[in-house]
mmCIF file of C-alpha atoms in Angstrom:
data_model
loop_
_atom_site.group_PDB
_atom_site.id
_atom_site.type_symbol
_atom_site.label_atom_id
_atom_site.label_comp_id
_atom_site.label_asym_id
_atom_site.label_seq_id
_atom_site.Cartn_x
_atom_site.Cartn_y
_atom_site.Cartn_z
ATOM 1 C CA MET X 1 -5.484 5.091 1.027
ATOM 2 C CA ILE X 2 -3.312 4.972 4.049
ATOM 3 C CA GLY X 3 -5.122 5.504 7.089
ATOM 4 C CA TYR X 4 -4.005 7.765 9.545
ATOM 5 C CA CYS X 5 -2.726 5.382 11.834
ATOM 6 C CA GLY X 6 -0.920 3.858 9.098
ATOM 7 C CA ILE X 7 -3.552 1.155 7.742
ATOM 8 C CA ASN X 8 -3.320 0.770 4.106
ATOM 9 C CA CYS X 9 -7.678 0.854 3.823
ATOM 10 C CA GLU X 10 -7.797 -0.883 0.330
ATOM 11 C CA LYS X 11 -6.554 -3.642 1.779
ATOM 12 C CA CYS X 12 -8.439 -4.002 4.657
ATOM 13 C CA GLU X 13 -10.970 -7.083 4.866
ATOM 14 C CA ALA X 14 -13.463 -4.651 6.151
ATOM 15 C CA ARG X 15 -13.770 -2.036 3.491
ATOM 16 C CA ILE X 16 -13.460 -5.342 1.199
ATOM 17 C CA ALA X 17 -16.620 -6.439 2.608
ATOM 18 C CA THR X 18 -18.519 -3.255 3.304
ATOM 19 C CA ILE X 19 -17.337 -2.127 -1.108
ATOM 20 C CA LYS X 20 -18.319 -6.541 -2.629
ATOM 21 C CA ASP X 21 -21.458 -6.095 0.301
ATOM 22 C CA ASP X 22 -20.321 -9.147 1.505
ATOM 23 C CA ASP X 23 -21.904 -10.641 4.149
ATOM 24 C CA LYS X 24 -19.564 -14.200 3.912
ATOM 25 C CA MET X 25 -17.039 -11.848 4.070
ATOM 26 C CA ARG X 26 -17.949 -10.240 7.353
ATOM 27 C CA GLU X 27 -18.637 -13.520 9.384
ATOM 28 C CA GLU X 28 -15.253 -14.242 8.477
ATOM 29 C CA VAL X 29 -13.244 -10.930 9.361
ATOM 30 C CA SER X 30 -15.617 -10.851 12.400
ATOM 31 C CA ARG X 31 -14.258 -14.447 13.426
ATOM 32 C CA LYS X 32 -10.876 -13.518 12.757
ATOM 33 C CA TRP X 33 -10.337 -10.369 14.521
ATOM 34 C CA CYS X 34 -12.108 -11.655 17.654
ATOM 35 C CA GLU X 35 -10.200 -14.439 17.589
ATOM 36 C CA LEU X 36 -6.794 -12.028 16.995
ATOM 37 C CA ILE X 37 -7.951 -9.335 20.127
ATOM 38 C CA HIS X 38 -9.403 -12.225 22.274
ATOM 39 C CA THR X 39 -13.089 -11.015 22.407
ATOM 40 C CA ASP X 40 -16.814 -11.822 21.267
ATOM 41 C CA MET X 41 -17.312 -7.923 20.795
ATOM 42 C CA ILE X 42 -16.714 -8.091 16.776
ATOM 43 C CA THR X 43 -20.102 -9.204 15.189
ATOM 44 C CA PRO X 44 -20.348 -9.364 11.494
ATOM 45 C CA ASP X 45 -23.179 -6.340 11.444
ATOM 46 C CA LYS X 46 -19.973 -4.107 12.564
ATOM 47 C CA ILE X 47 -17.627 -5.385 10.138
ATOM 48 C CA ASN X 48 -18.388 -2.204 7.818
ATOM 49 C CA CYS X 49 -16.415 1.023 6.690
ATOM 50 C CA THR X 50 -14.880 2.381 3.776
ATOM 51 C CA GLY X 51 -12.052 3.798 5.036
ATOM 52 C CA CYS X 52 -10.786 6.514 7.680
ATOM 53 C CA LYS X 53 -10.547 9.274 5.839
ATOM 54 C CA GLY X 54 -13.316 9.192 3.331
ATOM 55 C CA ASP X 55 -17.507 10.063 3.342
ATOM 56 C CA GLY X 56 -19.170 6.706 4.378
ATOM 57 C CA VAL X 57 -19.656 4.202 6.793
ATOM 58 C CA LYS X 58 -17.030 3.420 9.533
ATOM 59 C CA TYR X 59 -15.789 0.401 11.379
ATOM 60 C CA PHE X 60 -17.076 0.876 15.052
ATOM 61 C CA PHE X 61 -14.173 0.902 16.258
ATOM 62 C CA CYS X 62 -11.842 3.370 14.362
ATOM 63 C CA ASN X 63 -14.893 5.568 14.302
ATOM 64 C CA GLN X 64 -15.932 5.439 18.562
ATOM 65 C CA MET X 65 -13.191 4.139 20.550
ATOM 66 C CA CYS X 66 -9.673 5.098 18.262
ATOM 67 C CA GLU X 67 -7.768 7.945 19.776
ATOM 68 C CA ILE X 68 -5.301 7.784 16.746
ATOM 69 C CA LYS X 69 -7.771 10.140 14.005
ATOM 70 C CA PRO X 70 -8.389 13.204 16.572
ATOM 71 C CA CYS X 71 -4.690 12.858 17.806
ATOM 72 C CA VAL X 72 -3.813 13.267 14.190
ATOM 73 C CA THR X 73 -6.206 15.938 13.024
ATOM 74 C CA SER X 74 -5.599 18.299 16.093
ATOM 75 C CA LYS X 75 -2.370 18.624 15.077
ATOM 76 C CA GLY X 76 -3.033 19.429 11.332
ATOM 77 C CA TYR X 77 -1.354 15.865 10.585
ATOM 78 C CA GLU X 78 -2.747 13.340 7.606
ATOM 79 C CA SER X 79 -1.451 10.505 9.542
ATOM 80 C CA CYS X 80 1.111 9.119 12.692
ATOM 81 C CA ALA X 81 4.279 9.437 9.842
ATOM 82 C CA GLU X 82 3.999 13.582 9.888
ATOM 83 C CA CYS X 83 4.555 13.313 14.136
ATOM 84 C CA THR X 84 7.891 13.651 15.702
ATOM 85 C CA GLU X 85 6.906 11.354 18.278
ATOM 86 C CA MET X 86 5.904 8.332 15.985
ATOM 87 C CA ASP X 87 8.684 6.424 17.040
ATOM 88 C CA SER X 88 7.397 6.943 21.043
ATOM 89 C CA CYS X 89 3.415 7.177 21.059
ATOM 90 C CA ALA X 90 1.400 4.519 23.504
ATOM 91 C CA LYS X 91 -1.933 5.030 21.335
ATOM 92 C CA LEU X 92 0.305 4.580 17.819
ATOM 93 C CA ALA X 93 2.028 1.330 19.147
ATOM 94 C CA ALA X 94 -0.918 -0.277 20.525
ATOM 95 C CA GLU X 95 -2.924 0.145 16.776
ATOM 96 C CA ILE X 96 0.173 -1.607 15.107
ATOM 97 C CA SER X 97 1.427 -4.210 17.391
ATOM 98 C CA ASN X 98 -0.604 -7.100 15.062
ATOM 99 C CA ASN X 99 -0.282 -4.796 11.949
ATOM 100 C CA GLU X 100 3.579 -4.613 10.673
ATOM 101 C CA ASP X 101 1.889 -3.652 7.087
ATOM 102 C CA ALA X 102 0.494 -0.441 8.839
ATOM 103 C CA LYS X 103 3.989 0.292 10.393
ATOM 104 C CA ASN X 104 6.156 -0.011 7.234
ATOM 105 C CA ASN X 105 3.701 2.585 5.876
ATOM 106 C CA LEU X 106 4.159 5.411 7.824
ATOM 107 C CA ILE X 107 7.817 4.367 8.052
ATOM 108 C CA ILE X 108 7.875 4.629 4.034
ATOM 109 C CA THR X 109 5.236 7.666 4.362
ATOM 110 C CA LYS X 110 7.700 9.540 7.269
ATOM 111 C CA HIS X 111 10.972 8.600 4.625
ATOM 112 C CA LYS X 112 8.763 10.434 1.887
ATOM 113 C CA ASN X 113 7.922 13.007 3.571
ATOM 114 C CA GLU X 114 11.603 14.040 4.204
ATOM 115 C CA ILE X 115 12.982 13.363 0.857
ATOM 116 C CA GLU X 116 10.016 16.078 -0.126
ATOM 117 C CA SER X 117 10.946 18.519 2.074
ATOM 118 C CA SER X 118 14.400 18.310 1.754
#
């Protein structure tokens, strides 16, 4: 469940809280994410997501504000890993700046794709 930007949705705290329907976890994630990006806009009621590629509820940022999904899907890609501009993309850089795992997931996917196509 690697998202368009490289986030592993199975490990995402918003998805886990949604799947478990855990309001306490939603509060913890809300507080943590607000501190991480210096905002108070991420309230516990917004911590709901089943993953960006599947059906179901989406985290408000990913669903309404993220520029990556429309970019990737408009190019017919599964993720940023397929894009030749991945290493220089400002949209992606902003998203993965706080998530080293997402960047590594894209690098791994890119290398897998290169091996499979050769």
